[in-house]
Amino acid sequence: MLEAVKVALDPTPRQERLLEGHASAARFAYNLMLSHVQSQLARGEKADWSMYAQRRWWNEWKTEIAPWWGEYSKEAYNSAFESLAAALRNFFDAKTGRRKGRRMGWPKYRSKRRGTPRFAYTTGSFGLVEGDPKRLKLPRVGRVHCMEDIARRVGDAKVVRMSVSKRAGRWYASLTVERDTPTAPAAPRGGGVGVDLGVKALAALSDSTVVPNPRHMSGSLRRLAHAQRVLSRRREGSNRWWKARTRVQRIHARIADQRRDGLDKLTDRLTRTYTDIAIEDLNVAGMVKNHRLARAVADCGFAELRRQLVYKSMRTGARVHVINRWYPSSKTCSNCGTVKAKLSLNERTYHCDACGFRIDRDLNAAINIEKRIVAPSAEETLNARGGDVRHDRRKPAAQTPAKREPSSHNNGMRLGASLGNETVQTTAD
């Protein structure tokens, strides 16, 4: 199995200049080859789509075009050709329907200001340094110090690729390591649990546990606004502008790190405690279209939480169940099963008109989600995304699920703690 190990680097000033040079060389090669492919298409010639064809053309003309090419590792140029070939392949696969998801556009030129400096090593002598657990070997750069014991994290795995990138003023190395497939672990004995995600509380579990929403973005808005005001007063491209821009990036990076750390702790707890974990297939893309809730929804990181649950459950033996997005978990009474026609957002306590049962709204939804583990519908599958699958244009368009419909002022989404459960459409069991 392949696993990613990311570590922050601590390069010297000389090594940092070399890292910048390698990233600039990769960007130059990418933009040059993109221009070459576009010129071939304009002349009606067969374009160099593959990485190998691009590498052959580069080796033939690199001395004339870039006489300085020998100052940097050949892997910087190869990583650029690999990225461009993948972008071209994704464009044609999306155009022909072989690639699922959103349609990919034609590759764009990489910008020095807006792009992320990056390059990768795939061949050669790179990776761990024997006898020094806190250093990585980067050809043409040297032995770069790391901020933690990288040898302990890699262990006895084989390093097959190393990607180097700069984000928010700091350099990172992401190592792709190859490990032996572990044996299937015994599943935790905590039973099943339903998880209802929301904005007021990040997660409400069916065992009455409530995980508060830390709201990392809201806590840093004041510092972020001040840093952005300073940036807006700088002349774009000047040294002070670059420094102010880096400060803004670091604030965003800190918010992202805080959010990821909180989600890591929550998902670790769930996958190590419970045998079966049930969550909903939320329409996050539709929720963020509501400008009143977009920032709050994006700050929760629902997609990242689901991604972590999926891969961590494989390690612990737990099972993740994704409940159909049409299931009205917030409107359904967890005591008698009666479904309400309407449920406004300000009703935080669920009251059943049929049996008189009263319960917290979030807890009621979490209990209903847990019940779907025992009696799932035909549409509920493990990690199913569902909805808006690309179809043949000659056939009638498929209907968008209600939980993915964009919100508007007229038919605004009634988002409760479960974020998207409020829908009158149900799925037959």
Short mmCIF file of C-alpha atoms in Angstrom, two decimals:
data_model
loop_
_atom_site.label_atom_id
_atom_site.label_comp_id
_atom_site.label_asym_id
_atom_site.label_seq_id
_atom_site.Cartn_x
_atom_site.Cartn_y
_atom_site.Cartn_z
CA MET A 1 0.00 0.00 0.00
CA LEU A 2 1.08 3.59 -0.61
CA GLU A 3 1.13 6.15 2.18
CA ALA A 4 2.04 9.85 2.31
CA VAL A 5 4.34 11.27 4.98
CA LYS A 6 4.59 15.07 5.05
CA VAL A 7 7.27 16.95 6.97
CA ALA A 8 8.28 20.61 7.28
CA LEU A 9 11.81 21.45 6.11
CA ASP A 10 14.32 23.81 7.72
CA PRO A 11 16.71 24.71 4.88
CA THR A 12 19.68 27.02 5.11
CA PRO A 13 19.59 30.29 3.11
CA ARG A 14 21.69 28.67 0.38
CA GLN A 15 19.43 25.60 0.26
CA GLU A 16 16.36 27.80 0.17
CA ARG A 17 17.70 29.63 -2.89
CA LEU A 18 18.31 26.28 -4.57
CA LEU A 19 14.80 25.13 -3.74
CA GLU A 20 13.40 28.33 -5.25
CA GLY A 21 15.55 27.74 -8.32
CA HIS A 22 14.32 24.18 -8.76
CA ALA A 23 10.70 25.30 -8.46
CA SER A 24 11.30 28.11 -10.98
CA ALA A 25 12.95 25.67 -13.38
CA ALA A 26 9.97 23.34 -13.12
CA ARG A 27 7.58 26.23 -13.78
CA PHE A 28 9.65 27.36 -16.78
CA ALA A 29 9.65 23.84 -18.25
CA TYR A 30 5.90 23.49 -17.74
CA ASN A 31 5.05 26.79 -19.42
CA LEU A 32 7.54 26.18 -22.25
CA MET A 33 6.14 22.75 -23.03
CA LEU A 34 2.56 24.02 -22.89
CA SER A 35 3.45 26.68 -25.47
CA HIS A 36 5.14 24.02 -27.58
CA VAL A 37 2.06 21.78 -27.54
CA GLN A 38 -0.23 24.70 -28.43
CA SER A 39 2.04 25.72 -31.31
CA GLN A 40 2.00 22.16 -32.64
CA LEU A 41 -1.80 22.16 -32.57
CA ALA A 42 -1.91 25.53 -34.32
CA ARG A 43 0.27 24.19 -37.13
CA GLY A 44 -1.84 21.05 -37.45
CA GLU A 45 0.97 18.75 -36.30
CA LYS A 46 0.80 15.78 -33.97
CA ALA A 47 1.28 17.17 -30.49
CA ASP A 48 3.58 15.76 -27.81
CA TRP A 49 0.91 14.62 -25.39
CA SER A 50 2.91 12.14 -23.32
CA MET A 51 5.61 12.85 -20.77
CA TYR A 52 8.12 10.83 -22.75
CA ALA A 53 7.52 12.79 -25.96
CA GLN A 54 7.92 16.05 -24.06
CA ARG A 55 11.11 14.83 -22.43
CA ARG A 56 12.59 13.87 -25.80
CA TRP A 57 11.84 17.31 -27.22
CA TRP A 58 13.32 18.98 -24.15
CA ASN A 59 16.53 16.94 -24.31
CA GLU A 60 16.93 17.94 -27.96
CA TRP A 61 16.48 21.70 -27.48
CA LYS A 62 17.32 22.39 -23.83
CA THR A 63 20.88 23.59 -24.52
CA GLU A 64 19.68 26.27 -26.94
CA ILE A 65 16.54 27.29 -25.03
CA ALA A 66 17.85 27.09 -21.45
CA PRO A 67 21.66 26.96 -21.28
CA TRP A 68 21.42 27.10 -17.48
CA TRP A 69 19.50 23.82 -17.24
CA GLY A 70 22.44 21.95 -15.70
CA GLU A 71 22.30 24.02 -12.52
CA TYR A 72 19.27 22.11 -11.32
CA SER A 73 18.27 18.47 -11.07
CA LYS A 74 16.72 16.86 -14.11
CA GLU A 75 13.90 15.69 -11.85
CA ALA A 76 12.58 19.27 -11.64
CA TYR A 77 11.97 19.29 -15.40
CA ASN A 78 10.62 15.73 -15.45
CA SER A 79 8.08 16.55 -12.74
CA ALA A 80 6.86 19.48 -14.85
CA PHE A 81 6.40 17.25 -17.90
CA GLU A 82 4.61 14.68 -15.76
CA SER A 83 2.19 17.32 -14.46
CA LEU A 84 1.47 18.72 -17.92
CA ALA A 85 0.90 15.26 -19.42
CA ALA A 86 -1.53 14.45 -16.59
CA ALA A 87 -3.37 17.77 -17.09
CA LEU A 88 -3.75 17.13 -20.81
CA ARG A 89 -4.94 13.59 -20.17
CA ASN A 90 -7.51 14.79 -17.63
CA PHE A 91 -8.77 17.39 -20.11
CA PHE A 92 -9.45 14.83 -22.84
CA ASP A 93 -10.82 12.21 -20.42
CA ALA A 94 -13.27 14.75 -19.02
CA LYS A 95 -14.23 15.85 -22.52
CA THR A 96 -14.96 12.31 -23.65
CA GLY A 97 -16.69 11.28 -20.42
CA ARG A 98 -14.06 8.81 -19.21
CA ARG A 99 -13.29 11.02 -16.20
CA LYS A 100 -15.96 11.52 -13.57
CA GLY A 101 -16.59 14.71 -11.66
CA ARG A 102 -16.33 18.29 -12.84
CA ARG A 103 -15.11 18.93 -16.36
CA MET A 104 -11.45 19.85 -16.62
CA GLY A 105 -10.44 22.83 -18.72
CA TRP A 106 -7.40 23.28 -20.90
CA PRO A 107 -4.18 23.58 -18.85
CA LYS A 108 -3.18 27.11 -17.90
CA TYR A 109 0.23 28.66 -17.53
CA ARG A 110 1.75 28.54 -14.08
CA SER A 111 2.10 31.94 -12.44
CA LYS A 112 5.03 32.98 -10.30
CA ARG A 113 2.88 35.11 -8.00
CA ARG A 114 -0.23 33.00 -7.68
CA GLY A 115 1.15 29.53 -8.20
CA THR A 116 2.61 27.19 -5.60
CA PRO A 117 6.37 26.61 -6.04
CA ARG A 118 6.82 22.86 -6.31
CA PHE A 119 8.78 20.05 -7.92
CA ALA A 120 9.31 16.34 -7.29
CA TYR A 121 11.91 13.59 -7.26
CA THR A 122 11.01 10.17 -8.66
CA THR A 123 14.40 8.69 -9.57
CA GLY A 124 17.94 9.03 -8.31
CA SER A 125 19.45 9.15 -4.84
CA PHE A 126 16.89 10.97 -2.70
CA GLY A 127 15.07 10.35 0.55
CA LEU A 128 16.30 9.40 4.00
CA VAL A 129 19.87 9.91 5.19
CA GLU A 130 21.35 6.91 6.97
CA GLY A 131 22.50 7.79 10.44
CA ASP A 132 20.70 11.13 10.52
CA PRO A 133 16.96 10.69 11.23
CA LYS A 134 16.17 14.41 10.87
CA ARG A 135 17.55 15.05 7.41
CA LEU A 136 16.45 14.38 3.84
CA LYS A 137 18.70 14.11 0.83
CA LEU A 138 17.68 16.26 -2.13
CA PRO A 139 19.89 15.96 -5.24
CA ARG A 140 21.55 19.27 -6.24
CA VAL A 141 20.26 20.82 -3.00
CA GLY A 142 22.00 18.79 -0.32
CA ARG A 143 20.99 17.32 3.01
CA VAL A 144 18.11 19.42 4.30
CA HIS A 145 17.21 19.46 7.99
CA CYS A 146 13.64 18.47 8.95
CA MET A 147 11.51 19.77 11.80
CA GLU A 148 10.87 16.25 13.15
CA ASP A 149 12.21 12.70 13.09
CA ILE A 150 11.29 11.66 9.58
CA ALA A 151 13.03 8.29 9.80
CA ARG A 152 10.74 7.25 12.66
CA ARG A 153 7.65 8.14 10.66
CA VAL A 154 8.81 6.33 7.52
CA GLY A 155 10.08 3.28 9.39
CA ASP A 156 11.05 0.36 7.16
CA ALA A 157 8.93 1.54 4.21
CA LYS A 158 10.41 2.28 0.80
CA VAL A 159 10.39 5.90 -0.42
CA VAL A 160 9.22 5.92 -4.05
CA ARG A 161 8.57 9.64 -4.56
CA MET A 162 9.28 12.94 -2.84
CA SER A 163 7.38 16.13 -3.66
CA VAL A 164 8.76 19.45 -2.45
CA SER A 165 6.50 22.51 -2.20
CA LYS A 166 6.36 25.90 -0.54
CA ARG A 167 3.24 27.03 1.27
CA ALA A 168 2.83 30.14 3.40
CA GLY A 169 6.55 30.83 3.38
CA ARG A 170 7.59 27.37 4.54
CA TRP A 171 9.00 24.46 2.55
CA TYR A 172 7.50 20.98 2.91
CA ALA A 173 8.49 17.55 1.66
CA SER A 174 5.80 14.95 1.03
CA LEU A 175 7.17 11.42 0.81
CA THR A 176 5.21 8.68 -0.90
CA VAL A 177 6.22 5.46 0.82
CA GLU A 178 5.38 1.88 -0.06
CA ARG A 179 4.50 -0.46 2.79
CA ASP A 180 3.38 -4.06 3.02
CA THR A 181 -0.38 -4.38 3.15
CA PRO A 182 -1.29 -4.77 6.81
CA THR A 183 -3.45 -7.60 8.01
CA ALA A 184 -7.07 -6.75 8.64
CA PRO A 185 -7.31 -5.58 12.26
CA ALA A 186 -10.06 -6.59 14.63
CA ALA A 187 -12.89 -4.07 14.59
CA PRO A 188 -13.40 -1.96 17.74
CA ARG A 189 -16.07 -3.22 20.11
CA GLY A 190 -17.87 0.05 20.72
CA GLY A 191 -20.95 -0.84 18.69
CA GLY A 192 -22.55 1.49 16.15
CA VAL A 193 -22.91 5.24 16.27
CA GLY A 194 -24.70 7.83 14.19
CA VAL A 195 -22.94 11.13 13.54
CA ASP A 196 -24.99 14.22 12.73
CA LEU A 197 -22.79 17.03 11.42
CA GLY A 198 -23.71 20.68 11.78
CA VAL A 199 -22.61 24.25 12.29
CA LYS A 200 -23.86 24.98 15.80
CA ALA A 201 -22.23 21.75 17.01
CA LEU A 202 -19.66 20.15 14.76
CA ALA A 203 -20.90 16.64 15.50
CA ALA A 204 -23.70 15.16 17.60
CA LEU A 205 -23.36 11.43 18.31
CA SER A 206 -26.24 9.09 18.92
CA ASP A 207 -24.84 8.26 22.38
CA SER A 208 -25.60 11.88 23.46
CA THR A 209 -22.00 13.06 22.98
CA VAL A 210 -21.75 16.54 21.49
CA VAL A 211 -18.56 17.81 19.84
CA PRO A 212 -18.59 21.64 19.87
CA ASN A 213 -17.66 23.59 16.76
CA PRO A 214 -14.32 25.35 17.43
CA ARG A 215 -14.93 27.96 14.67
CA HIS A 216 -11.25 28.49 13.90
CA MET A 217 -11.92 30.98 11.10
CA SER A 218 -14.10 33.18 13.30
CA GLY A 219 -11.41 33.30 15.96
CA SER A 220 -8.82 34.55 13.50
CA LEU A 221 -10.95 36.96 11.45
CA ARG A 222 -9.66 40.05 13.24
CA ARG A 223 -5.99 39.23 12.67
CA LEU A 224 -6.73 38.18 9.11
CA ALA A 225 -8.61 41.41 8.34
CA HIS A 226 -5.73 43.50 9.69
CA ALA A 227 -3.16 41.58 7.65
CA GLN A 228 -5.26 41.92 4.50
CA ARG A 229 -5.63 45.67 5.02
CA VAL A 230 -1.86 45.98 5.29
CA LEU A 231 -1.46 43.94 2.11
CA SER A 232 -3.92 46.13 0.21
CA ARG A 233 -1.79 49.21 0.97
CA ARG A 234 1.41 47.73 -0.44
CA ARG A 235 2.53 48.19 -4.02
CA GLU A 236 2.03 44.86 -5.72
CA GLY A 237 5.31 43.14 -6.52
CA SER A 238 7.44 45.09 -4.03
CA ASN A 239 9.40 43.45 -1.20
CA ARG A 240 6.99 44.75 1.41
CA TRP A 241 4.09 43.40 -0.65
CA TRP A 242 5.65 39.93 -0.66
CA LYS A 243 6.18 40.06 3.12
CA ALA A 244 2.60 41.19 3.75
CA ARG A 245 1.31 38.49 1.42
CA THR A 246 3.27 35.86 3.33
CA ARG A 247 1.72 37.05 6.60
CA VAL A 248 -1.78 36.60 5.18
CA GLN A 249 -0.85 33.14 3.93
CA ARG A 250 0.51 32.13 7.32
CA ILE A 251 -2.73 33.11 9.04
CA HIS A 252 -4.69 30.99 6.56
CA ALA A 253 -2.23 28.13 7.02
CA ARG A 254 -2.60 28.27 10.79
CA ILE A 255 -6.40 28.15 10.51
CA ALA A 256 -6.15 25.15 8.20
CA ASP A 257 -3.73 23.40 10.57
CA GLN A 258 -6.02 24.00 13.55
CA ARG A 259 -9.01 22.66 11.64
CA ARG A 260 -7.12 19.59 10.46
CA ASP A 261 -5.82 18.87 13.96
CA GLY A 262 -9.32 18.98 15.43
CA LEU A 263 -10.72 16.72 12.72
CA ASP A 264 -7.83 14.30 13.19
CA LYS A 265 -8.60 13.95 16.89
CA LEU A 266 -12.32 13.50 16.26
CA THR A 267 -11.92 10.89 13.51
CA ASP A 268 -9.28 9.01 15.54
CA ARG A 269 -11.69 8.81 18.43
CA LEU A 270 -14.56 7.57 16.25
CA THR A 271 -12.61 4.95 14.30
CA ARG A 272 -10.88 3.57 17.41
CA THR A 273 -14.04 3.38 19.52
CA TYR A 274 -16.97 2.32 17.32
CA THR A 275 -17.47 -0.69 15.07
CA ASP A 276 -19.92 0.99 12.69
CA ILE A 277 -19.98 4.73 11.96
CA ALA A 278 -22.89 6.23 10.04
CA ILE A 279 -22.74 9.67 8.46
CA GLU A 280 -24.82 11.46 5.85
CA ASP A 281 -23.94 12.17 2.23
CA LEU A 282 -24.17 15.95 2.63
CA ASN A 283 -24.53 18.42 -0.21
CA VAL A 284 -21.62 20.65 0.80
CA ALA A 285 -21.30 22.14 -2.68
CA GLY A 286 -24.90 23.33 -2.49
CA MET A 287 -24.58 24.61 1.06
CA VAL A 288 -21.68 26.93 0.32
CA LYS A 289 -23.77 28.61 -2.37
CA ASN A 290 -25.83 30.13 0.43
CA HIS A 291 -23.84 33.30 1.13
CA ARG A 292 -25.19 33.51 4.68
CA LEU A 293 -23.79 30.12 5.65
CA ALA A 294 -20.90 29.65 3.23
CA ARG A 295 -18.10 30.68 5.58
CA ALA A 296 -19.49 28.76 8.55
CA VAL A 297 -19.97 25.60 6.47
CA ALA A 298 -16.53 25.82 4.88
CA ASP A 299 -14.94 26.33 8.30
CA CYS A 300 -16.31 22.98 9.51
CA GLY A 301 -14.43 20.85 6.95
CA PHE A 302 -17.11 18.22 6.36
CA ALA A 303 -15.37 16.76 3.29
CA GLU A 304 -12.07 16.42 5.15
CA LEU A 305 -13.84 14.72 8.07
CA ARG A 306 -15.38 12.16 5.75
CA ARG A 307 -12.07 11.57 3.95
CA GLN A 308 -10.28 10.93 7.22
CA LEU A 309 -13.01 8.60 8.43
CA VAL A 310 -12.72 6.48 5.29
CA TYR A 311 -8.98 5.87 5.33
CA LYS A 312 -8.66 5.59 9.13
CA SER A 313 -11.46 3.04 9.29
CA MET A 314 -9.40 0.82 6.98
CA ARG A 315 -6.60 0.83 9.55
CA THR A 316 -8.73 0.13 12.61
CA GLY A 317 -11.24 -2.27 11.07
CA ALA A 318 -14.25 -0.02 11.61
CA ARG A 319 -16.96 0.30 8.95
CA VAL A 320 -18.19 3.62 7.58
CA HIS A 321 -21.77 3.82 6.33
CA VAL A 322 -22.85 6.76 4.19
CA ILE A 323 -26.58 7.40 4.53
CA ASN A 324 -28.63 8.44 1.54
CA ARG A 325 -28.96 12.22 1.32
CA TRP A 326 -32.71 12.00 0.71
CA TYR A 327 -33.33 10.48 4.13
CA PRO A 328 -35.05 13.11 6.37
CA SER A 329 -33.19 12.36 9.59
CA SER A 330 -34.01 15.68 11.26
CA LYS A 331 -37.73 15.49 10.48
CA THR A 332 -38.21 11.87 11.51
CA CYS A 333 -39.21 11.02 15.08
CA SER A 334 -36.67 8.62 16.54
CA ASN A 335 -39.37 7.19 18.85
CA CYS A 336 -42.28 6.39 16.55
CA GLY A 337 -40.93 7.12 13.04
CA THR A 338 -43.40 9.88 12.15
CA VAL A 339 -42.01 12.33 9.55
CA LYS A 340 -42.82 16.01 9.90
CA ALA A 341 -43.78 17.97 6.81
CA LYS A 342 -41.82 21.05 7.89
CA LEU A 343 -39.15 21.77 10.45
CA SER A 344 -37.79 25.29 10.73
CA LEU A 345 -34.22 26.03 11.66
CA ASN A 346 -35.06 27.78 14.94
CA GLU A 347 -36.73 24.64 16.35
CA ARG A 348 -33.78 23.23 18.30
CA THR A 349 -35.98 20.79 20.25
CA TYR A 350 -37.84 18.16 18.25
CA HIS A 351 -41.45 17.65 19.33
CA CYS A 352 -43.42 14.83 17.75
CA ASP A 353 -47.06 15.69 17.17
CA ALA A 354 -48.04 12.01 16.96
CA CYS A 355 -46.55 10.54 20.16
CA GLY A 356 -45.56 13.69 22.07
CA PHE A 357 -41.89 12.67 22.21
CA ARG A 358 -39.48 15.55 22.91
CA ILE A 359 -35.75 15.39 22.24
CA ASP A 360 -32.89 17.60 21.17
CA ARG A 361 -32.97 18.14 17.43
CA ASP A 362 -29.34 17.09 16.81
CA LEU A 363 -29.58 14.00 19.00
CA ASN A 364 -32.79 12.96 17.25
CA ALA A 365 -31.09 13.15 13.85
CA ALA A 366 -28.05 11.21 15.10
CA ILE A 367 -30.25 8.41 16.46
CA ASN A 368 -32.12 8.16 13.16
CA ILE A 369 -28.81 7.99 11.29
CA GLU A 370 -27.63 5.18 13.57
CA LYS A 371 -30.81 3.21 12.88
CA ARG A 372 -29.97 3.19 9.17
CA ILE A 373 -27.00 0.93 9.93
CA VAL A 374 -29.42 -1.83 10.91
CA ALA A 375 -31.96 -1.22 8.13
CA PRO A 376 -30.20 0.50 5.22
CA SER A 377 -32.02 1.28 1.99
CA ALA A 378 -30.98 0.02 -1.42
CA GLU A 379 -29.40 3.35 -2.32
CA GLU A 380 -27.17 3.51 0.79
CA THR A 381 -23.69 2.20 0.11
CA LEU A 382 -20.29 2.58 1.68
CA ASN A 383 -18.84 5.98 0.81
CA ALA A 384 -21.37 6.56 -1.97
CA ARG A 385 -21.34 10.07 -3.38
CA GLY A 386 -24.40 9.81 -5.59
CA GLY A 387 -26.20 12.37 -7.65
CA ASP A 388 -25.26 14.39 -10.69
CA VAL A 389 -23.50 11.56 -12.50
CA ARG A 390 -22.45 12.66 -15.97
CA HIS A 391 -24.91 11.38 -18.51
CA ASP A 392 -25.24 11.23 -22.25
CA ARG A 393 -26.30 14.61 -23.63
CA ARG A 394 -28.68 12.89 -26.03
CA LYS A 395 -30.62 11.45 -23.09
CA PRO A 396 -32.86 13.34 -20.66
CA ALA A 397 -30.95 14.99 -17.84
CA ALA A 398 -30.99 13.29 -14.46
CA GLN A 399 -32.64 15.14 -11.60
CA THR A 400 -30.38 16.75 -9.05
CA PRO A 401 -30.93 15.36 -5.54
CA ALA A 402 -32.69 17.75 -3.20
CA LYS A 403 -29.68 17.97 -0.90
CA ARG A 404 -27.53 19.21 -3.73
CA GLU A 405 -29.88 21.81 -5.14
CA PRO A 406 -28.42 25.32 -4.89
CA SER A 407 -30.12 27.57 -2.39
CA SER A 408 -31.79 30.85 -3.28
CA HIS A 409 -33.66 33.66 -1.59
CA ASN A 410 -37.01 32.28 -2.72
CA ASN A 411 -36.62 28.64 -1.72
CA GLY A 412 -33.80 29.06 0.79
CA MET A 413 -32.41 25.86 2.25
CA ARG A 414 -33.64 25.07 5.77
CA LEU A 415 -30.32 23.98 7.20
CA GLY A 416 -30.47 22.45 10.64
CA ALA A 417 -27.64 20.95 12.60
CA SER A 418 -27.48 18.14 10.11
CA LEU A 419 -26.97 20.58 7.21
CA GLY A 420 -29.14 19.36 4.41
CA ASN A 421 -31.42 16.81 6.03
CA GLU A 422 -34.43 19.07 5.64
CA THR A 423 -36.10 17.64 2.52
CA VAL A 424 -39.51 16.25 1.87
CA GLN A 425 -38.21 13.59 -0.51
CA THR A 426 -37.77 10.19 1.08
CA THR A 427 -36.40 6.89 -0.03
CA ALA A 428 -38.47 3.76 0.23
CA ASP A 429 -36.92 1.21 2.58
#
